[in-house]
C-alpha positions as a LaTeX table, in Angstrom:
\begin{tabular}{lrrr}
\hline
Residue & $x$ (\AA) & $y$ (\AA) & $z$ (\AA) \\
\hline
Met1 & $-26.28$ & $-7.89$ & 9.33 \\
Ile2 & $-25.24$ & $-6.55$ & 6.22 \\
Ile3 & $-28.20$ & $-6.56$ & 3.40 \\
Asn4 & $-26.83$ & $-6.39$ & $-0.38$ \\
Lys5 & $-28.87$ & $-3.48$ & $-1.70$ \\
Lys6 & $-29.19$ & $-4.35$ & $-5.01$ \\
Thr7 & $-30.42$ & $-8.48$ & $-4.14$ \\
Gln8 & $-32.01$ & $-7.46$ & $-0.89$ \\
Glu9 & $-30.34$ & $-10.63$ & 0.41 \\
Lys10 & $-29.33$ & $-11.15$ & 3.93 \\
Leu11 & $-25.47$ & $-11.51$ & 4.86 \\
Tyr12 & $-25.31$ & $-12.64$ & 8.24 \\
Thr13 & $-21.78$ & $-10.71$ & 9.19 \\
Asp14 & $-20.79$ & $-7.04$ & 10.12 \\
Val15 & $-18.31$ & $-4.92$ & 8.27 \\
Asn16 & $-14.88$ & $-4.32$ & 9.62 \\
Arg17 & $-14.92$ & $-7.08$ & 11.93 \\
Val18 & $-13.14$ & $-10.66$ & 10.94 \\
Met19 & $-15.46$ & $-12.89$ & 9.66 \\
Phe20 & $-13.33$ & $-15.80$ & 9.80 \\
Thr21 & $-9.65$ & $-17.04$ & 9.26 \\
Leu22 & $-8.19$ & $-19.84$ & 6.67 \\
Glu23 & $-6.20$ & $-21.03$ & 9.51 \\
Asp24 & $-8.55$ & $-24.42$ & 9.30 \\
Lys25 & $-10.70$ & $-25.09$ & 6.31 \\
Ala26 & $-13.90$ & $-26.32$ & 8.61 \\
Gly27 & $-13.83$ & $-23.72$ & 10.61 \\
Ala28 & $-13.77$ & $-21.17$ & 7.42 \\
Cys29 & $-16.29$ & $-22.80$ & 5.40 \\
Ser30 & $-18.75$ & $-23.27$ & 8.72 \\
Arg31 & $-18.37$ & $-19.44$ & 9.17 \\
Met32 & $-18.80$ & $-18.54$ & 5.45 \\
Leu33 & $-22.19$ & $-21.18$ & 5.07 \\
Asp34 & $-23.55$ & $-19.32$ & 8.42 \\
Val35 & $-22.99$ & $-15.75$ & 6.41 \\
Ile36 & $-24.45$ & $-17.20$ & 3.33 \\
Arg37 & $-27.26$ & $-19.12$ & 4.54 \\
Asp38 & $-29.76$ & $-16.51$ & 2.86 \\
Thr39 & $-28.18$ & $-16.38$ & $-0.64$ \\
Ser40 & $-29.87$ & $-18.76$ & $-3.65$ \\
Glu41 & $-26.10$ & $-20.53$ & $-3.57$ \\
Tyr42 & $-26.43$ & $-21.71$ & $-0.39$ \\
Pro43 & $-28.41$ & $-25.18$ & $-0.74$ \\
Gln44 & $-26.56$ & $-26.21$ & $-3.73$ \\
Leu45 & $-22.81$ & $-25.76$ & $-1.68$ \\
Ile46 & $-24.30$ & $-27.25$ & 1.80 \\
Ser47 & $-25.11$ & $-29.80$ & $-0.71$ \\
Leu48 & $-21.22$ & $-30.23$ & $-1.29$ \\
Leu49 & $-20.58$ & $-30.87$ & 2.13 \\
Pro50 & $-20.53$ & $-35.06$ & 3.32 \\
Ser51 & $-22.77$ & $-35.48$ & 6.20 \\
His52 & $-21.33$ & $-34.48$ & 9.62 \\
Ile53 & $-17.94$ & $-33.15$ & 7.89 \\
Leu54 & $-18.43$ & $-29.50$ & 9.51 \\
Glu55 & $-18.28$ & $-31.59$ & 13.10 \\
Asn56 & $-14.95$ & $-33.33$ & 12.15 \\
Pro57 & $-11.95$ & $-30.59$ & 11.12 \\
Lys58 & $-9.17$ & $-33.69$ & 11.49 \\
Asp59 & $-11.27$ & $-35.80$ & 8.87 \\
Lys60 & $-9.33$ & $-36.66$ & 5.76 \\
Trp61 & $-11.81$ & $-35.32$ & 3.73 \\
Trp62 & $-10.72$ & $-31.81$ & 4.41 \\
Gln63 & $-7.09$ & $-32.54$ & 2.88 \\
Asp64 & $-8.86$ & $-33.32$ & $-0.21$ \\
Lys65 & $-9.35$ & $-31.56$ & $-3.41$ \\
Ala66 & $-12.94$ & $-31.02$ & $-2.88$ \\
Ala67 & $-12.82$ & $-29.52$ & 0.27 \\
Asn68 & $-9.89$ & $-27.01$ & $-1.44$ \\
Ser69 & $-12.70$ & $-26.75$ & $-4.27$ \\
Leu70 & $-15.81$ & $-26.01$ & $-1.89$ \\
Leu71 & $-13.93$ & $-23.12$ & 0.15 \\
Ser72 & $-12.56$ & $-21.55$ & $-3.13$ \\
Gln73 & $-16.35$ & $-21.89$ & $-4.34$ \\
Leu74 & $-17.18$ & $-20.29$ & $-0.83$ \\
Leu75 & $-14.78$ & $-17.53$ & $-1.13$ \\
Gln76 & $-15.90$ & $-16.60$ & $-4.42$ \\
Val77 & $-19.48$ & $-16.42$ & $-3.53$ \\
Ile78 & $-18.79$ & $-14.02$ & $-0.15$ \\
Asp79 & $-16.41$ & $-12.03$ & $-2.99$ \\
Asn80 & $-19.64$ & $-11.73$ & $-5.44$ \\
His81 & $-21.95$ & $-11.08$ & $-2.79$ \\
Thr82 & $-19.95$ & $-7.72$ & $-1.52$ \\
Pro83 & $-22.26$ & $-5.12$ & $-1.07$ \\
Glu84 & $-21.57$ & $-1.53$ & $-2.72$ \\
Glu85 & $-18.97$ & 0.76 & $-0.96$ \\
Tyr86 & $-17.37$ & $-2.48$ & 0.83 \\
Arg87 & $-14.91$ & $-4.46$ & $-0.40$ \\
Phe88 & $-13.55$ & $-8.32$ & 0.55 \\
Cys89 & $-10.22$ & $-8.24$ & 1.70 \\
Ser90 & $-7.80$ & $-9.37$ & 4.68 \\
Ile91 & $-8.26$ & $-6.96$ & 8.02 \\
Ser92 & $-6.32$ & $-6.26$ & 11.16 \\
Gly93 & $-7.88$ & $-5.36$ & 14.46 \\
Arg94 & $-7.75$ & $-7.18$ & 17.77 \\
Thr95 & $-7.25$ & $-10.55$ & 15.32 \\
Tyr96 & $-6.21$ & $-11.08$ & 11.71 \\
Gly97 & $-8.50$ & $-12.81$ & 9.44 \\
Phe98 & $-11.02$ & $-11.70$ & 6.04 \\
Ala99 & $-13.98$ & $-9.58$ & 6.32 \\
Tyr100 & $-15.99$ & $-6.90$ & 4.13 \\
Ala101 & $-14.24$ & $-3.82$ & 4.65 \\
Glu102 & $-15.37$ & $-0.04$ & 4.07 \\
Ile103 & $-13.86$ & 1.33 & 1.06 \\
Asn104 & $-12.97$ & 4.42 & 2.50 \\
Ser105 & $-12.14$ & 3.11 & 6.11 \\
Gly106 & $-8.72$ & 3.50 & 7.25 \\
Tyr107 & $-5.70$ & 2.74 & 5.07 \\
Glu108 & $-6.47$ & $-1.47$ & 5.15 \\
Lys109 & $-5.44$ & $-1.09$ & 1.30 \\
Asp110 & $-1.96$ & 0.07 & 2.45 \\
Met111 & $-1.62$ & $-3.06$ & 4.71 \\
Leu112 & 1.53 & $-5.78$ & 4.60 \\
Tyr113 & 0.10 & $-8.78$ & 6.01 \\
Thr114 & 2.98 & $-11.60$ & 7.64 \\
Val115 & 1.53 & $-14.65$ & 6.24 \\
Glu116 & 2.51 & $-18.16$ & 6.89 \\
Ile117 & 0.64 & $-20.49$ & 3.93 \\
Ser118 & 1.24 & $-24.08$ & 4.45 \\
Leu119 & 1.18 & $-26.71$ & 1.79 \\
Asp120 & 0.82 & $-30.60$ & 1.25 \\
Gln121 & 3.29 & $-32.16$ & $-1.44$ \\
Ser122 & 0.76 & $-34.00$ & $-3.17$ \\
Pro123 & 1.51 & $-37.63$ & $-4.80$ \\
Ala124 & 2.75 & $-37.53$ & $-8.63$ \\
His125 & 3.47 & $-40.17$ & $-10.88$ \\
Gly126 & 6.69 & $-39.85$ & $-13.35$ \\
Lys127 & 9.02 & $-36.98$ & $-12.57$ \\
Gln128 & 9.06 & $-35.21$ & $-9.86$ \\
Lys129 & 9.05 & $-31.37$ & $-9.70$ \\
Arg130 & 9.31 & $-29.41$ & $-5.77$ \\
Pro131 & 6.36 & $-27.97$ & $-5.16$ \\
Cys132 & 8.32 & $-24.65$ & $-5.10$ \\
Glu133 & 8.89 & $-24.94$ & $-8.41$ \\
Glu134 & 5.57 & $-25.80$ & $-9.79$ \\
Ile135 & 3.98 & $-22.35$ & $-7.74$ \\
Ala136 & 6.62 & $-20.37$ & $-8.67$ \\
Glu137 & 5.24 & $-21.25$ & $-12.56$ \\
Leu138 & 1.94 & $-20.48$ & $-11.52$ \\
Val139 & 2.06 & $-17.09$ & $-9.60$ \\
Thr140 & 4.25 & $-15.94$ & $-12.74$ \\
Thr141 & 0.89 & $-16.33$ & $-14.80$ \\
Asp142 & $-0.49$ & $-13.52$ & $-12.15$ \\
Gly143 & 2.29 & $-11.06$ & $-12.76$ \\
Tyr144 & 4.73 & $-12.04$ & $-9.78$ \\
Ser145 & 8.64 & $-12.27$ & $-10.48$ \\
Ser146 & 10.62 & $-15.44$ & $-9.35$ \\
His147 & 13.90 & $-16.30$ & $-8.13$ \\
Met148 & 14.86 & $-19.75$ & $-7.56$ \\
Glu149 & 18.20 & $-18.99$ & $-4.97$ \\
Arg150 & 18.82 & $-22.96$ & $-3.48$ \\
Lys151 & 17.07 & $-26.21$ & $-4.40$ \\
Ala152 & 13.99 & $-25.45$ & $-1.97$ \\
Val153 & 13.74 & $-22.19$ & $-2.00$ \\
Cys154 & 12.31 & $-19.55$ & $-4.33$ \\
Arg155 & 11.50 & $-15.60$ & $-3.86$ \\
Ile156 & 8.51 & $-14.34$ & $-6.04$ \\
Thr157 & 7.67 & $-10.95$ & $-5.58$ \\
Lys158 & 4.75 & $-8.74$ & $-6.96$ \\
Gly159 & 4.55 & $-4.98$ & $-6.31$ \\
Lys160 & 5.56 & $-4.44$ & $-2.31$ \\
Thr161 & 4.78 & $-8.20$ & $-1.90$ \\
Arg162 & 7.76 & $-10.21$ & $-0.98$ \\
Leu163 & 7.24 & $-14.28$ & $-0.38$ \\
Ser164 & 9.51 & $-16.84$ & 0.05 \\
Leu165 & 8.53 & $-20.53$ & $-1.45$ \\
Tyr166 & 9.61 & $-23.62$ & 0.47 \\
Asn167 & 8.18 & $-26.93$ & $-0.38$ \\
Arg168 & 5.57 & $-27.08$ & 2.43 \\
Trp169 & 5.74 & $-23.68$ & 3.31 \\
Ile170 & 4.73 & $-19.77$ & 1.65 \\
Arg171 & 6.32 & $-16.93$ & 4.28 \\
Gly172 & 6.59 & $-13.17$ & 3.91 \\
Tyr173 & 4.85 & $-10.44$ & 3.59 \\
Cys174 & 1.66 & $-9.76$ & 1.13 \\
Glu175 & $-0.29$ & $-6.90$ & $-0.17$ \\
Ser176 & $-3.85$ & $-6.71$ & 1.15 \\
Asp177 & $-5.27$ & $-6.54$ & $-2.13$ \\
Leu178 & $-2.58$ & $-9.65$ & $-3.79$ \\
Leu179 & $-3.57$ & $-11.86$ & $-0.74$ \\
Leu180 & $-6.96$ & $-13.58$ & $-1.88$ \\
Pro181 & $-5.85$ & $-13.61$ & $-5.37$ \\
Leu182 & $-2.85$ & $-15.15$ & $-4.10$ \\
Ile183 & $-4.93$ & $-17.85$ & $-2.36$ \\
Phe184 & $-7.22$ & $-18.59$ & $-4.82$ \\
Leu185 & $-4.35$ & $-19.55$ & $-6.98$ \\
Leu186 & $-3.35$ & $-21.99$ & $-4.67$ \\
Leu187 & $-6.86$ & $-23.33$ & $-3.64$ \\
Lys188 & $-6.62$ & $-24.72$ & $-7.39$ \\
Gly189 & $-3.60$ & $-26.82$ & $-6.40$ \\
Gly190 & $-1.27$ & $-28.75$ & $-8.72$ \\
Arg191 & 0.21 & $-31.80$ & $-9.47$ \\
Tyr192 & 3.07 & $-31.82$ & $-6.66$ \\
Phe193 & 1.17 & $-29.53$ & $-3.76$ \\
Arg194 & $-2.29$ & $-28.46$ & $-2.21$ \\
Phe195 & $-3.21$ & $-25.80$ & $-0.13$ \\
Thr196 & $-3.79$ & $-26.42$ & 3.22 \\
Ser197 & $-3.92$ & $-23.24$ & 5.67 \\
Cys198 & $-3.20$ & $-19.64$ & 5.87 \\
Lys199 & $-2.27$ & $-17.70$ & 9.12 \\
Ile200 & $-1.92$ & $-13.95$ & 8.91 \\
Thr201 & 1.10 & $-13.13$ & 12.05 \\
Asp202 & 1.18 & $-9.65$ & 11.71 \\
Ala203 & 0.46 & $-6.07$ & 9.99 \\
Met204 & 2.72 & $-3.15$ & 9.16 \\
Tyr205 & 2.27 & $-0.51$ & 6.38 \\
Gly206 & 3.10 & $-0.99$ & 3.07 \\
Phe207 & 4.56 & 3.08 & 2.85 \\
Ser208 & 7.72 & 4.70 & 1.86 \\
Pro209 & 9.31 & 7.26 & 4.31 \\
Glu210 & 7.84 & 9.58 & 2.15 \\
Glu211 & 4.47 & 8.21 & 2.24 \\
Glu212 & 4.26 & 7.42 & 6.01 \\
Thr213 & 5.13 & 11.56 & 6.18 \\
Gly214 & 1.98 & 12.40 & 4.02 \\
Tyr215 & $-0.12$ & 9.68 & 6.63 \\
Tyr216 & 1.28 & 11.95 & 9.77 \\
His217 & 0.17 & 14.77 & 7.51 \\
Arg218 & $-3.56$ & 13.55 & 7.16 \\
Gln219 & $-4.04$ & 11.71 & 10.41 \\
Tyr220 & $-2.41$ & 14.32 & 12.69 \\
Arg221 & $-2.86$ & 17.28 & 11.10 \\
Tyr222 & $-5.57$ & 18.79 & 13.52 \\
Ser223 & $-3.84$ & 17.62 & 16.67 \\
Val224 & $-0.05$ & 17.61 & 16.34 \\
His225 & 0.29 & 21.21 & 17.72 \\
Tyr226 & $-1.60$ & 20.09 & 20.82 \\
Leu227 & 0.35 & 17.70 & 21.44 \\
Val228 & 3.50 & 19.55 & 21.06 \\
Phe229 & 2.76 & 22.21 & 22.62 \\
Asp230 & 0.84 & 20.37 & 25.77 \\
Ile231 & 4.20 & 18.16 & 26.36 \\
Phe232 & 6.49 & 21.49 & 26.79 \\
Arg233 & 3.50 & 22.63 & 29.51 \\
Arg234 & 4.05 & 19.73 & 31.70 \\
Lys235 & 7.53 & 19.23 & 30.68 \\
Pro236 & 9.25 & 22.37 & 30.60 \\
Ala237 & 12.39 & 21.51 & 32.04 \\
Gly238 & 12.78 & 17.87 & 29.87 \\
Ser239 & 14.85 & 17.89 & 27.21 \\
Val240 & 13.39 & 18.80 & 23.31 \\
Ala241 & 14.51 & 15.86 & 22.10 \\
Asp242 & 12.90 & 13.61 & 24.70 \\
Asn243 & 9.88 & 15.24 & 24.60 \\
Leu244 & 9.79 & 15.40 & 20.87 \\
Met245 & 10.75 & 11.24 & 20.76 \\
Glu246 & 7.98 & 11.04 & 23.74 \\
Ile247 & 5.03 & 11.99 & 21.01 \\
Ala248 & 6.88 & 10.71 & 18.07 \\
Lys249 & 6.67 & 6.91 & 19.62 \\
Ser250 & 2.74 & 7.90 & 20.50 \\
Ile251 & 1.85 & 8.09 & 16.79 \\
Asn252 & 4.74 & 5.96 & 14.92 \\
Ile253 & 3.46 & 3.20 & 12.80 \\
Phe254 & 5.01 & $-0.11$ & 11.53 \\
Thr255 & 6.53 & 0.10 & 7.84 \\
Leu256 & 8.63 & $-2.15$ & 6.09 \\
His257 & 11.24 & 0.34 & 7.22 \\
His258 & 11.26 & 0.36 & 10.79 \\
Ser259 & 8.63 & $-1.18$ & 13.60 \\
Asp260 & 9.11 & 0.71 & 16.70 \\
Asn261 & 12.96 & 1.33 & 17.42 \\
Ile262 & 12.35 & 4.47 & 15.77 \\
Asp263 & 15.57 & 7.74 & 16.19 \\
Glu264 & 15.69 & 11.14 & 15.35 \\
Lys265 & 16.13 & 10.51 & 11.54 \\
Ser266 & 12.39 & 8.70 & 11.31 \\
Pro267 & 9.69 & 10.09 & 9.51 \\
Ala268 & 7.72 & 10.14 & 12.77 \\
Tyr269 & 10.36 & 11.71 & 14.74 \\
Leu270 & 10.86 & 14.03 & 12.15 \\
Tyr271 & 7.10 & 15.37 & 11.96 \\
Val272 & 6.92 & 16.22 & 15.46 \\
Arg273 & 9.79 & 18.30 & 15.26 \\
Glu274 & 8.63 & 20.11 & 11.96 \\
Ala275 & 5.60 & 21.42 & 14.29 \\
Tyr276 & 7.61 & 22.16 & 17.32 \\
Arg277 & 9.97 & 24.42 & 14.93 \\
Lys278 & 7.20 & 26.01 & 13.59 \\
Gln279 & 5.90 & 27.00 & 17.24 \\
Val280 & 9.44 & 28.29 & 18.11 \\
Arg281 & 9.62 & 30.61 & 14.89 \\
Lys282 & 5.74 & 31.91 & 15.74 \\
Gly283 & 6.76 & 33.15 & 19.33 \\
Tyr284 & 4.50 & 29.92 & 21.16 \\
Leu285 & 7.49 & 28.19 & 22.52 \\
Gln286 & 11.23 & 29.65 & 23.71 \\
Glu287 & 14.50 & 27.82 & 23.93 \\
Tyr288 & 16.84 & 27.81 & 27.04 \\
Thr289 & 19.44 & 25.93 & 27.99 \\
Arg290 & 19.94 & 24.43 & 31.67 \\
Thr291 & 22.74 & 22.54 & 33.18 \\
Trp292 & 22.88 & 18.74 & 34.63 \\
Ile293 & 25.60 & 17.62 & 36.41 \\
Arg294 & 27.81 & 19.49 & 33.88 \\
Glu295 & 26.06 & 18.65 & 30.66 \\
Glu296 & 24.13 & 21.42 & 28.72 \\
Ile297 & 20.48 & 20.09 & 27.91 \\
Arg298 & 18.38 & 22.06 & 25.44 \\
Cys299 & 14.68 & 22.74 & 26.80 \\
Ala300 & 11.74 & 24.74 & 25.98 \\
Arg301 & 8.52 & 26.30 & 27.86 \\
Pro302 & 5.47 & 28.12 & 26.37 \\
Thr303 & 5.85 & 31.84 & 26.26 \\
Lys304 & 3.04 & 34.40 & 27.29 \\
Lys305 & 2.04 & 34.40 & 23.86 \\
Gly306 & 1.60 & 30.78 & 23.15 \\
Thr307 & $-0.53$ & 30.25 & 26.46 \\
Ser308 & $-2.82$ & 33.33 & 25.07 \\
Lys309 & $-2.93$ & 31.47 & 21.86 \\
Asn310 & $-4.84$ & 28.40 & 23.51 \\
Ile311 & $-3.72$ & 25.78 & 21.59 \\
Phe312 & $-5.69$ & 22.81 & 21.53 \\
Tyr313 & $-7.67$ & 19.95 & 19.51 \\
Gly314 & $-8.17$ & 21.45 & 15.95 \\
Thr315 & $-5.69$ & 24.52 & 16.16 \\
Glu316 & $-3.71$ & 24.66 & 12.81 \\
Leu317 & $-0.49$ & 26.69 & 12.54 \\
\hline
\end{tabular}
């Protein structure tokens, strides 16, 4: 439970934990109503629901504009009640969804979410316009760029967000800060489309290679030298490249530029290699070559100087 310091109103949810998803409107509305049940807006919003509708998620009412209007109002109330030092946004964890997250908690604001947004085509009279065309026109008012590639496919971009618009789907990856504003836009609907659901299927960091390297420096500043020294203490006969790659894979994060298929040019590997070279220069590790079936393998092992240094978590060189 969260208590809003300004209003003293209780919000029945926890921070940094998924509050709800938008995979079905009934479940999302039910959860949000439960969260705000002690707020002044609750009586008015609960009155907008037909009786017993929450128990019938497949009822045709959930496909009506009234359902989208209610969902939009609930999202706005949840957003308006965001306590200080928190933000209402999409988050990743065991599952993906929406929650109150601490402003300074991790790198959620740097995440890109892979989304599948489902749309219904609305009947309209007169000359028909494809939903993807109408949505493209709508999002350009919010700073997106659009490019029609084929009759039924349009690409929209903003910052690091890249989405493909089809007549019944929107697919691609979206920045954390842009996802909820996009959903608010879609919930307004149009003559030719109506929002149905939004499913978050994956998450990755939106870092450039340089930003990714900076991430490793901040996250592993106090542990990278222990990780490097420890693996060569345990595996002195292992090749330098294999040992460094083992550490790199353990700290690697998924970004737009790569996933888990990293190589010796990847930011994680280069960061670990930098720490290794520093230990060699300072005399804590000593390189040597051994032969294995006519192949010379470059290895490294701790020196007496390195052992006496007692490198542990928290050691900076």
